[in-house]
Amino acid sequence: MKSLIQLTEMIESASTITVLTGAGVSTASGIPDFRSANGLWSEDRSREYYMSNRYFSEDPVDFWKKYKEIFRIKLLKDFEPNPVHYFLRDLEKLEKRIYVITQNVDGLHKAAFSSDIIEYHGSLDTATCPSCGTSMTLERILAEETPRCFRDECRVIVRPDVVLFGDPITKHGQAEVCVQSSELLLTMGTSLQVSPFNLLPEYAVYDVHIPTAIINREETVMDSLFDCKVFGDLSETVQLLNHKLF
């Protein structure tokens, strides 16, 4: 496959790579893709309303009930990193600096021990008290139907450390800094439908002027931005890349 050979050469020639990852990276771990054509978000648009900062403010008790229902699969933490996560970690063994900027909130890049991770949309692993700032672990979150700050003098309902609909994105500038210092932007497993995350490939092309590549199961509306495009199963693709790179 010509595109796979081209991608291999691009990875080999870059000492610093920024990798953008989306839900497609985690599907091989058994976690559904919420935004693909057949993803869970297409089944019930009301989830965007319930997973908003507005709804948390209006009814935090029911918010937590629906939050745990919607993310029940991820919150069970029964999933492990798959070959795609480990491929990105193993690229570091080639003495490359790999920045992983992920839309995923499942924590699997951390579980695979990648060194530099920006969880662009936050993480399911923790929650924070909006009153006193106390952090709560996932174990405590799961222990209560409606998680509250464990400080006796507080007991305020905590807020999950994920970016809810209506929240500002706070890590975009940090992500741009990673792109600025890179020699390649590699996008994996994302439909690039969510803004401002989908502005990062444009930033790489028009502002930083670095090569770009995408690996995805299906075409995206932003494919024209990429110098190299590989379409197909991500796990199969990284297996082929492993044979060529290691």
PDB file of N, CA and C in Angstrom, residues 102-197:
ATOM      1  N   THR A 102      -5.645  13.883  23.096  1.00  0.00           N
ATOM      2  CA  THR A 102      -6.784  12.987  22.902  1.00  0.00           C
ATOM      3  C   THR A 102      -8.108  13.626  23.263  1.00  0.00           C
ATOM      4  N   GLN A 103      -9.112  13.324  22.455  1.00  0.00           N
ATOM      5  CA  GLN A 103     -10.487  13.703  22.768  1.00  0.00           C
ATOM      6  C   GLN A 103     -11.105  12.733  23.775  1.00  0.00           C
ATOM      7  N   ASN A 104     -10.489  11.580  23.937  1.00  0.00           N
ATOM      8  CA  ASN A 104     -11.070  10.525  24.756  1.00  0.00           C
ATOM      9  C   ASN A 104     -10.927  10.831  26.244  1.00  0.00           C
ATOM     10  N   VAL A 105     -11.921  10.440  27.005  1.00  0.00           N
ATOM     11  CA  VAL A 105     -11.914  10.675  28.448  1.00  0.00           C
ATOM     12  C   VAL A 105     -11.730   9.371  29.223  1.00  0.00           C
ATOM     13  N   ASP A 106     -11.362   8.296  28.523  1.00  0.00           N
ATOM     14  CA  ASP A 106     -11.307   6.965  29.145  1.00  0.00           C
ATOM     15  C   ASP A 106     -10.006   6.657  29.867  1.00  0.00           C
ATOM     16  N   GLY A 107      -8.984   7.484  29.702  1.00  0.00           N
ATOM     17  CA  GLY A 107      -7.728   7.288  30.420  1.00  0.00           C
ATOM     18  C   GLY A 107      -6.848   6.177  29.890  1.00  0.00           C
ATOM     19  N   LEU A 108      -7.136   5.638  28.708  1.00  0.00           N
ATOM     20  CA  LEU A 108      -6.384   4.485  28.218  1.00  0.00           C
ATOM     21  C   LEU A 108      -4.981   4.849  27.730  1.00  0.00           C
ATOM     22  N   HIS A 109      -4.782   6.082  27.290  1.00  0.00           N
ATOM     23  CA  HIS A 109      -3.414   6.492  26.939  1.00  0.00           C
ATOM     24  C   HIS A 109      -2.534   6.512  28.187  1.00  0.00           C
ATOM     25  N   LYS A 110      -3.094   6.955  29.308  1.00  0.00           N
ATOM     26  CA  LYS A 110      -2.345   6.920  30.564  1.00  0.00           C
ATOM     27  C   LYS A 110      -2.062   5.487  30.974  1.00  0.00           C
ATOM     28  N   ALA A 111      -3.041   4.629  30.804  1.00  0.00           N
ATOM     29  CA  ALA A 111      -2.871   3.225  31.176  1.00  0.00           C
ATOM     30  C   ALA A 111      -1.805   2.549  30.330  1.00  0.00           C
ATOM     31  N   ALA A 112      -1.598   3.053  29.114  1.00  0.00           N
ATOM     32  CA  ALA A 112      -0.560   2.502  28.231  1.00  0.00           C
ATOM     33  C   ALA A 112       0.798   3.141  28.479  1.00  0.00           C
ATOM     34  N   PHE A 113       0.843   4.117  29.394  1.00  0.00           N
ATOM     35  CA  PHE A 113       2.083   4.770  29.825  1.00  0.00           C
ATOM     36  C   PHE A 113       2.733   5.630  28.745  1.00  0.00           C
ATOM     37  N   SER A 114       1.926   6.278  27.913  1.00  0.00           N
ATOM     38  CA  SER A 114       2.487   7.324  27.064  1.00  0.00           C
ATOM     39  C   SER A 114       2.975   8.451  27.962  1.00  0.00           C
ATOM     40  N   SER A 115       4.060   9.104  27.554  1.00  0.00           N
ATOM     41  CA  SER A 115       4.726  10.070  28.433  1.00  0.00           C
ATOM     42  C   SER A 115       4.065  11.444  28.443  1.00  0.00           C
ATOM     43  N   ASP A 116       3.648  11.927  27.264  1.00  0.00           N
ATOM     44  CA  ASP A 116       3.123  13.289  27.150  1.00  0.00           C
ATOM     45  C   ASP A 116       1.698  13.244  26.613  1.00  0.00           C
ATOM     46  N   ILE A 117       0.733  13.456  27.498  1.00  0.00           N
ATOM     47  CA  ILE A 117      -0.676  13.345  27.133  1.00  0.00           C
ATOM     48  C   ILE A 117      -1.413  14.621  27.520  1.00  0.00           C
ATOM     49  N   ILE A 118      -2.191  15.135  26.595  1.00  0.00           N
ATOM     50  CA  ILE A 118      -3.130  16.204  26.911  1.00  0.00           C
ATOM     51  C   ILE A 118      -4.534  15.621  26.750  1.00  0.00           C
ATOM     52  N   GLU A 119      -5.267  15.528  27.863  1.00  0.00           N
ATOM     53  CA  GLU A 119      -6.646  15.047  27.804  1.00  0.00           C
ATOM     54  C   GLU A 119      -7.534  16.257  27.509  1.00  0.00           C
ATOM     55  N   TYR A 120      -7.719  16.489  26.231  1.00  0.00           N
ATOM     56  CA  TYR A 120      -8.330  17.713  25.712  1.00  0.00           C
ATOM     57  C   TYR A 120      -9.728  17.935  26.276  1.00  0.00           C
ATOM     58  N   HIS A 121     -10.467  16.859  26.470  1.00  0.00           N
ATOM     59  CA  HIS A 121     -11.834  16.948  26.992  1.00  0.00           C
ATOM     60  C   HIS A 121     -11.947  16.444  28.420  1.00  0.00           C
ATOM     61  N   GLY A 122     -10.825  16.349  29.117  1.00  0.00           N
ATOM     62  CA  GLY A 122     -10.857  15.954  30.516  1.00  0.00           C
ATOM     63  C   GLY A 122     -10.801  14.447  30.698  1.00  0.00           C
ATOM     64  N   SER A 123     -11.179  14.006  31.913  1.00  0.00           N
ATOM     65  CA  SER A 123     -11.055  12.599  32.268  1.00  0.00           C
ATOM     66  C   SER A 123     -12.201  12.143  33.163  1.00  0.00           C
ATOM     67  N   LEU A 124     -12.611  10.892  32.966  1.00  0.00           N
ATOM     68  CA  LEU A 124     -13.624  10.289  33.824  1.00  0.00           C
ATOM     69  C   LEU A 124     -13.069   9.895  35.182  1.00  0.00           C
ATOM     70  N   ASP A 125     -11.761   9.912  35.320  1.00  0.00           N
ATOM     71  CA  ASP A 125     -11.122   9.333  36.503  1.00  0.00           C
ATOM     72  C   ASP A 125     -11.319  10.141  37.774  1.00  0.00           C
ATOM     73  N   THR A 126     -11.664  11.414  37.650  1.00  0.00           N
ATOM     74  CA  THR A 126     -11.751  12.270  38.832  1.00  0.00           C
ATOM     75  C   THR A 126     -12.941  13.213  38.738  1.00  0.00           C
ATOM     76  N   ALA A 127     -13.267  13.805  39.877  1.00  0.00           N
ATOM     77  CA  ALA A 127     -14.260  14.877  39.951  1.00  0.00           C
ATOM     78  C   ALA A 127     -13.743  15.895  40.957  1.00  0.00           C
ATOM     79  N   THR A 128     -14.263  17.101  40.895  1.00  0.00           N
ATOM     80  CA  THR A 128     -13.771  18.178  41.751  1.00  0.00           C
ATOM     81  C   THR A 128     -14.936  18.898  42.416  1.00  0.00           C
ATOM     82  N   CYS A 129     -14.751  19.222  43.675  1.00  0.00           N
ATOM     83  CA  CYS A 129     -15.762  19.990  44.398  1.00  0.00           C
ATOM     84  C   CYS A 129     -15.757  21.429  43.887  1.00  0.00           C
ATOM     85  N   PRO A 130     -16.882  21.935  43.397  1.00  0.00           N
ATOM     86  CA  PRO A 130     -16.910  23.315  42.890  1.00  0.00           C
ATOM     87  C   PRO A 130     -16.823  24.361  43.989  1.00  0.00           C
ATOM     88  N   SER A 131     -16.956  23.929  45.237  1.00  0.00           N
ATOM     89  CA  SER A 131     -16.917  24.876  46.347  1.00  0.00           C
ATOM     90  C   SER A 131     -15.519  25.029  46.925  1.00  0.00           C
ATOM     91  N   CYS A 132     -14.887  23.894  47.277  1.00  0.00           N
ATOM     92  CA  CYS A 132     -13.586  23.969  47.948  1.00  0.00           C
ATOM     93  C   CYS A 132     -12.423  23.455  47.113  1.00  0.00           C
ATOM     94  N   GLY A 133     -12.713  22.865  45.940  1.00  0.00           N
ATOM     95  CA  GLY A 133     -11.646  22.405  45.059  1.00  0.00           C
ATOM     96  C   GLY A 133     -11.083  21.041  45.390  1.00  0.00           C
ATOM     97  N   THR A 134     -11.676  20.326  46.342  1.00  0.00           N
ATOM     98  CA  THR A 134     -11.198  18.988  46.696  1.00  0.00           C
ATOM     99  C   THR A 134     -11.428  18.025  45.536  1.00  0.00           C
ATOM    100  N   SER A 135     -10.416  17.205  45.243  1.00  0.00           N
ATOM    101  CA  SER A 135     -10.507  16.239  44.153  1.00  0.00           C
ATOM    102  C   SER A 135     -11.014  14.900  44.680  1.00  0.00           C
ATOM    103  N   MET A 136     -11.801  14.224  43.864  1.00  0.00           N
ATOM    104  CA  MET A 136     -12.374  12.936  44.240  1.00  0.00           C
ATOM    105  C   MET A 136     -11.966  11.887  43.220  1.00  0.00           C
ATOM    106  N   THR A 137     -11.564  10.716  43.679  1.00  0.00           N
ATOM    107  CA  THR A 137     -11.148   9.634  42.799  1.00  0.00           C
ATOM    108  C   THR A 137     -12.361   8.912  42.216  1.00  0.00           C
ATOM    109  N   LEU A 138     -12.107   8.112  41.185  1.00  0.00           N
ATOM    110  CA  LEU A 138     -13.181   7.343  40.562  1.00  0.00           C
ATOM    111  C   LEU A 138     -13.816   6.379  41.559  1.00  0.00           C
ATOM    112  N   GLU A 139     -13.010   5.804  42.428  1.00  0.00           N
ATOM    113  CA  GLU A 139     -13.549   4.883  43.432  1.00  0.00           C
ATOM    114  C   GLU A 139     -14.602   5.568  44.291  1.00  0.00           C
ATOM    115  N   ARG A 140     -14.318   6.784  44.708  1.00  0.00           N
ATOM    116  CA  ARG A 140     -15.297   7.540  45.509  1.00  0.00           C
ATOM    117  C   ARG A 140     -16.495   7.951  44.670  1.00  0.00           C
ATOM    118  N   ILE A 141     -16.260   8.291  43.406  1.00  0.00           N
ATOM    119  CA  ILE A 141     -17.353   8.672  42.520  1.00  0.00           C
ATOM    120  C   ILE A 141     -18.358   7.530  42.383  1.00  0.00           C
ATOM    121  N   LEU A 142     -17.837   6.322  42.243  1.00  0.00           N
ATOM    122  CA  LEU A 142     -18.699   5.162  42.053  1.00  0.00           C
ATOM    123  C   LEU A 142     -19.360   4.708  43.349  1.00  0.00           C
ATOM    124  N   ALA A 143     -18.808   5.136  44.474  1.00  0.00           N
ATOM    125  CA  ALA A 143     -19.316   4.671  45.768  1.00  0.00           C
ATOM    126  C   ALA A 143     -20.630   5.349  46.155  1.00  0.00           C
ATOM    127  N   GLU A 144     -20.913   6.512  45.584  1.00  0.00           N
ATOM    128  CA  GLU A 144     -22.124   7.247  45.919  1.00  0.00           C
ATOM    129  C   GLU A 144     -22.968   7.473  44.667  1.00  0.00           C
ATOM    130  N   GLU A 145     -24.270   7.351  44.819  1.00  0.00           N
ATOM    131  CA  GLU A 145     -25.151   7.606  43.680  1.00  0.00           C
ATOM    132  C   GLU A 145     -25.003   9.044  43.209  1.00  0.00           C
ATOM    133  N   THR A 146     -24.966   9.964  44.164  1.00  0.00           N
ATOM    134  CA  THR A 146     -24.694  11.366  43.859  1.00  0.00           C
ATOM    135  C   THR A 146     -23.437  11.761  44.627  1.00  0.00           C
ATOM    136  N   PRO A 147     -22.287  11.780  43.978  1.00  0.00           N
ATOM    137  CA  PRO A 147     -21.026  12.035  44.681  1.00  0.00           C
ATOM    138  C   PRO A 147     -20.983  13.436  45.292  1.00  0.00           C
ATOM    139  N   ARG A 148     -20.614  13.481  46.548  1.00  0.00           N
ATOM    140  CA  ARG A 148     -20.473  14.750  47.258  1.00  0.00           C
ATOM    141  C   ARG A 148     -19.070  14.869  47.826  1.00  0.00           C
ATOM    142  N   CYS A 149     -18.639  16.090  48.021  1.00  0.00           N
ATOM    143  CA  CYS A 149     -17.342  16.343  48.640  1.00  0.00           C
ATOM    144  C   CYS A 149     -17.271  15.600  49.972  1.00  0.00           C
ATOM    145  N   PHE A 150     -16.171  14.889  50.180  1.00  0.00           N
ATOM    146  CA  PHE A 150     -16.074  14.064  51.387  1.00  0.00           C
ATOM    147  C   PHE A 150     -15.663  14.856  52.625  1.00  0.00           C
ATOM    148  N   ARG A 151     -15.395  16.142  52.442  1.00  0.00           N
ATOM    149  CA  ARG A 151     -15.085  16.968  53.609  1.00  0.00           C
ATOM    150  C   ARG A 151     -16.383  17.247  54.373  1.00  0.00           C
ATOM    151  N   ASP A 152     -16.410  16.931  55.659  1.00  0.00           N
ATOM    152  CA  ASP A 152     -17.630  17.047  56.461  1.00  0.00           C
ATOM    153  C   ASP A 152     -18.206  18.452  56.464  1.00  0.00           C
ATOM    154  N   GLU A 153     -17.311  19.441  56.409  1.00  0.00           N
ATOM    155  CA  GLU A 153     -17.787  20.816  56.464  1.00  0.00           C
ATOM    156  C   GLU A 153     -18.282  21.316  55.111  1.00  0.00           C
ATOM    157  N   CYS A 154     -18.182  20.482  54.071  1.00  0.00           N
ATOM    158  CA  CYS A 154     -18.552  20.911  52.726  1.00  0.00           C
ATOM    159  C   CYS A 154     -19.763  20.119  52.206  1.00  0.00           C
ATOM    160  N   ARG A 155     -19.512  18.885  51.777  1.00  0.00           N
ATOM    161  CA  ARG A 155     -20.549  17.979  51.287  1.00  0.00           C
ATOM    162  C   ARG A 155     -21.316  18.528  50.082  1.00  0.00           C
ATOM    163  N   VAL A 156     -20.683  19.385  49.302  1.00  0.00           N
ATOM    164  CA  VAL A 156     -21.280  19.897  48.074  1.00  0.00           C
ATOM    165  C   VAL A 156     -21.203  18.817  46.991  1.00  0.00           C
ATOM    166  N   ILE A 157     -22.188  18.753  46.122  1.00  0.00           N
ATOM    167  CA  ILE A 157     -22.156  17.803  45.010  1.00  0.00           C
ATOM    168  C   ILE A 157     -20.993  18.163  44.082  1.00  0.00           C
ATOM    169  N   VAL A 158     -20.133  17.186  43.809  1.00  0.00           N
ATOM    170  CA  VAL A 158     -18.937  17.454  43.007  1.00  0.00           C
ATOM    171  C   VAL A 158     -19.283  17.469  41.520  1.00  0.00           C
ATOM    172  N   ARG A 159     -18.339  17.979  40.734  1.00  0.00           N
ATOM    173  CA  ARG A 159     -18.503  18.091  39.288  1.00  0.00           C
ATOM    174  C   ARG A 159     -17.469  17.206  38.601  1.00  0.00           C
ATOM    175  N   PRO A 160     -17.876  16.411  37.625  1.00  0.00           N
ATOM    176  CA  PRO A 160     -16.902  15.535  36.949  1.00  0.00           C
ATOM    177  C   PRO A 160     -15.854  16.350  36.203  1.00  0.00           C
ATOM    178  N   ASP A 161     -14.664  15.801  36.109  1.00  0.00           N
ATOM    179  CA  ASP A 161     -13.562  16.498  35.442  1.00  0.00           C
ATOM    180  C   ASP A 161     -13.519  16.202  33.944  1.00  0.00           C
ATOM    181  N   VAL A 162     -14.700  16.207  33.327  1.00  0.00           N
ATOM    182  CA  VAL A 162     -14.787  16.131  31.875  1.00  0.00           C
ATOM    183  C   VAL A 162     -15.335  17.466  31.383  1.00  0.00           C
ATOM    184  N   VAL A 163     -15.029  17.780  30.136  1.00  0.00           N
ATOM    185  CA  VAL A 163     -15.562  18.999  29.544  1.00  0.00           C
ATOM    186  C   VAL A 163     -17.016  18.738  29.162  1.00  0.00           C
ATOM    187  N   LEU A 164     -17.927  19.430  29.813  1.00  0.00           N
ATOM    188  CA  LEU A 164     -19.340  19.288  29.513  1.00  0.00           C
ATOM    189  C   LEU A 164     -19.722  20.221  28.365  1.00  0.00           C
ATOM    190  N   PHE A 165     -20.831  19.938  27.732  1.00  0.00           N
ATOM    191  CA  PHE A 165     -21.313  20.838  26.696  1.00  0.00           C
ATOM    192  C   PHE A 165     -21.589  22.208  27.323  1.00  0.00           C
ATOM    193  N   GLY A 166     -21.059  23.231  26.700  1.00  0.00           N
ATOM    194  CA  GLY A 166     -21.173  24.583  27.226  1.00  0.00           C
ATOM    195  C   GLY A 166     -19.946  25.037  27.999  1.00  0.00           C
ATOM    196  N   ASP A 167     -19.037  24.099  28.314  1.00  0.00           N
ATOM    197  CA  ASP A 167     -17.793  24.455  29.000  1.00  0.00           C
ATOM    198  C   ASP A 167     -16.782  25.034  28.018  1.00  0.00           C
ATOM    199  N   PRO A 168     -15.937  25.925  28.478  1.00  0.00           N
ATOM    200  CA  PRO A 168     -14.832  26.384  27.629  1.00  0.00           C
ATOM    201  C   PRO A 168     -13.755  25.305  27.525  1.00  0.00           C
ATOM    202  N   ILE A 169     -13.066  25.292  26.403  1.00  0.00           N
ATOM    203  CA  ILE A 169     -11.918  24.397  26.235  1.00  0.00           C
ATOM    204  C   ILE A 169     -10.694  25.130  26.770  1.00  0.00           C
ATOM    205  N   THR A 170     -10.030  24.559  27.747  1.00  0.00           N
ATOM    206  CA  THR A 170      -8.914  25.240  28.401  1.00  0.00           C
ATOM    207  C   THR A 170      -7.542  24.761  27.922  1.00  0.00           C
ATOM    208  N   LYS A 171      -7.513  23.690  27.148  1.00  0.00           N
ATOM    209  CA  LYS A 171      -6.215  23.112  26.790  1.00  0.00           C
ATOM    210  C   LYS A 171      -5.845  23.290  25.320  1.00  0.00           C
ATOM    211  N   HIS A 172      -6.593  24.134  24.618  1.00  0.00           N
ATOM    212  CA  HIS A 172      -6.296  24.303  23.194  1.00  0.00           C
ATOM    213  C   HIS A 172      -4.943  24.980  22.978  1.00  0.00           C
ATOM    214  N   GLY A 173      -4.666  25.993  23.764  1.00  0.00           N
ATOM    215  CA  GLY A 173      -3.371  26.670  23.634  1.00  0.00           C
ATOM    216  C   GLY A 173      -2.210  25.730  23.895  1.00  0.00           C
ATOM    217  N   GLN A 174      -2.345  24.886  24.913  1.00  0.00           N
ATOM    218  CA  GLN A 174      -1.317  23.897  25.220  1.00  0.00           C
ATOM    219  C   GLN A 174      -1.136  22.926  24.057  1.00  0.00           C
ATOM    220  N   ALA A 175      -2.248  22.550  23.419  1.00  0.00           N
ATOM    221  CA  ALA A 175      -2.178  21.655  22.264  1.00  0.00           C
ATOM    222  C   ALA A 175      -1.456  22.324  21.095  1.00  0.00           C
ATOM    223  N   GLU A 176      -1.720  23.609  20.879  1.00  0.00           N
ATOM    224  CA  GLU A 176      -1.048  24.335  19.796  1.00  0.00           C
ATOM    225  C   GLU A 176       0.457  24.406  20.032  1.00  0.00           C
ATOM    226  N   VAL A 177       0.875  24.550  21.278  1.00  0.00           N
ATOM    227  CA  VAL A 177       2.303  24.578  21.594  1.00  0.00           C
ATOM    228  C   VAL A 177       2.959  23.259  21.179  1.00  0.00           C
ATOM    229  N   CYS A 178       2.272  22.147  21.418  1.00  0.00           N
ATOM    230  CA  CYS A 178       2.792  20.840  21.000  1.00  0.00           C
ATOM    231  C   CYS A 178       2.955  20.781  19.484  1.00  0.00           C
ATOM    232  N   VAL A 179       1.947  21.251  18.768  1.00  0.00           N
ATOM    233  CA  VAL A 179       2.012  21.242  17.304  1.00  0.00           C
ATOM    234  C   VAL A 179       3.166  22.106  16.818  1.00  0.00           C
ATOM    235  N   GLN A 180       3.362  23.256  17.448  1.00  0.00           N
ATOM    236  CA  GLN A 180       4.439  24.165  17.056  1.00  0.00           C
ATOM    237  C   GLN A 180       5.809  23.504  17.127  1.00  0.00           C
ATOM    238  N   SER A 181       5.992  22.620  18.088  1.00  0.00           N
ATOM    239  CA  SER A 181       7.306  22.010  18.298  1.00  0.00           C
ATOM    240  C   SER A 181       7.466  20.688  17.555  1.00  0.00           C
ATOM    241  N   SER A 182       6.493  20.335  16.736  1.00  0.00           N
ATOM    242  CA  SER A 182       6.500  19.029  16.073  1.00  0.00           C
ATOM    243  C   SER A 182       6.922  19.112  14.617  1.00  0.00           C
ATOM    244  N   GLU A 183       7.311  17.967  14.102  1.00  0.00           N
ATOM    245  CA  GLU A 183       7.696  17.846  12.699  1.00  0.00           C
ATOM    246  C   GLU A 183       6.680  17.039  11.900  1.00  0.00           C
ATOM    247  N   LEU A 184       5.661  16.546  12.599  1.00  0.00           N
ATOM    248  CA  LEU A 184       4.601  15.780  11.943  1.00  0.00           C
ATOM    249  C   LEU A 184       3.358  15.823  12.819  1.00  0.00           C
ATOM    250  N   LEU A 185       2.193  15.991  12.177  1.00  0.00           N
ATOM    251  CA  LEU A 185       0.916  15.855  12.872  1.00  0.00           C
ATOM    252  C   LEU A 185       0.252  14.588  12.359  1.00  0.00           C
ATOM    253  N   LEU A 186      -0.018  13.654  13.260  1.00  0.00           N
ATOM    254  CA  LEU A 186      -0.672  12.398  12.910  1.00  0.00           C
ATOM    255  C   LEU A 186      -2.031  12.350  13.601  1.00  0.00           C
ATOM    256  N   THR A 187      -3.085  12.183  12.833  1.00  0.00           N
ATOM    257  CA  THR A 187      -4.441  12.118  13.364  1.00  0.00           C
ATOM    258  C   THR A 187      -4.951  10.689  13.259  1.00  0.00           C
ATOM    259  N   MET A 188      -5.539  10.184  14.357  1.00  0.00           N
ATOM    260  CA  MET A 188      -5.959   8.783  14.390  1.00  0.00           C
ATOM    261  C   MET A 188      -7.345   8.637  15.018  1.00  0.00           C
ATOM    262  N   GLY A 189      -8.253   7.995  14.291  1.00  0.00           N
ATOM    263  CA  GLY A 189      -9.518   7.585  14.871  1.00  0.00           C
ATOM    264  C   GLY A 189     -10.449   8.690  15.295  1.00  0.00           C
ATOM    265  N   THR A 190     -10.498   9.764  14.533  1.00  0.00           N
ATOM    266  CA  THR A 190     -11.434  10.843  14.850  1.00  0.00           C
ATOM    267  C   THR A 190     -12.085  11.359  13.578  1.00  0.00           C
ATOM    268  N   SER A 191     -13.373  11.643  13.660  1.00  0.00           N
ATOM    269  CA  SER A 191     -14.107  12.172  12.518  1.00  0.00           C
ATOM    270  C   SER A 191     -13.879  13.663  12.329  1.00  0.00           C
ATOM    271  N   LEU A 192     -13.199  14.300  13.286  1.00  0.00           N
ATOM    272  CA  LEU A 192     -12.877  15.723  13.224  1.00  0.00           C
ATOM    273  C   LEU A 192     -14.135  16.587  13.060  1.00  0.00           C
ATOM    274  N   GLN A 193     -15.175  16.233  13.806  1.00  0.00           N
ATOM    275  CA  GLN A 193     -16.418  16.993  13.762  1.00  0.00           C
ATOM    276  C   GLN A 193     -16.531  18.002  14.894  1.00  0.00           C
ATOM    277  N   VAL A 194     -15.666  17.863  15.901  1.00  0.00           N
ATOM    278  CA  VAL A 194     -15.813  18.681  17.106  1.00  0.00           C
ATOM    279  C   VAL A 194     -14.816  19.829  17.096  1.00  0.00           C
ATOM    280  N   SER A 195     -15.333  21.020  17.284  1.00  0.00           N
ATOM    281  CA  SER A 195     -14.507  22.226  17.367  1.00  0.00           C
ATOM    282  C   SER A 195     -14.332  22.615  18.849  1.00  0.00           C
ATOM    283  N   PRO A 196     -13.173  23.165  19.225  1.00  0.00           N
ATOM    284  CA  PRO A 196     -12.056  23.607  18.377  1.00  0.00           C
ATOM    285  C   PRO A 196     -10.988  22.538  18.126  1.00  0.00           C
ATOM    286  N   PHE A 197     -11.220  21.296  18.577  1.00  0.00           N
ATOM    287  CA  PHE A 197     -10.226  20.244  18.353  1.00  0.00           C
ATOM    288  C   PHE A 197      -9.889  20.116  16.871  1.00  0.00           C
TER     289      PHE A 197
END
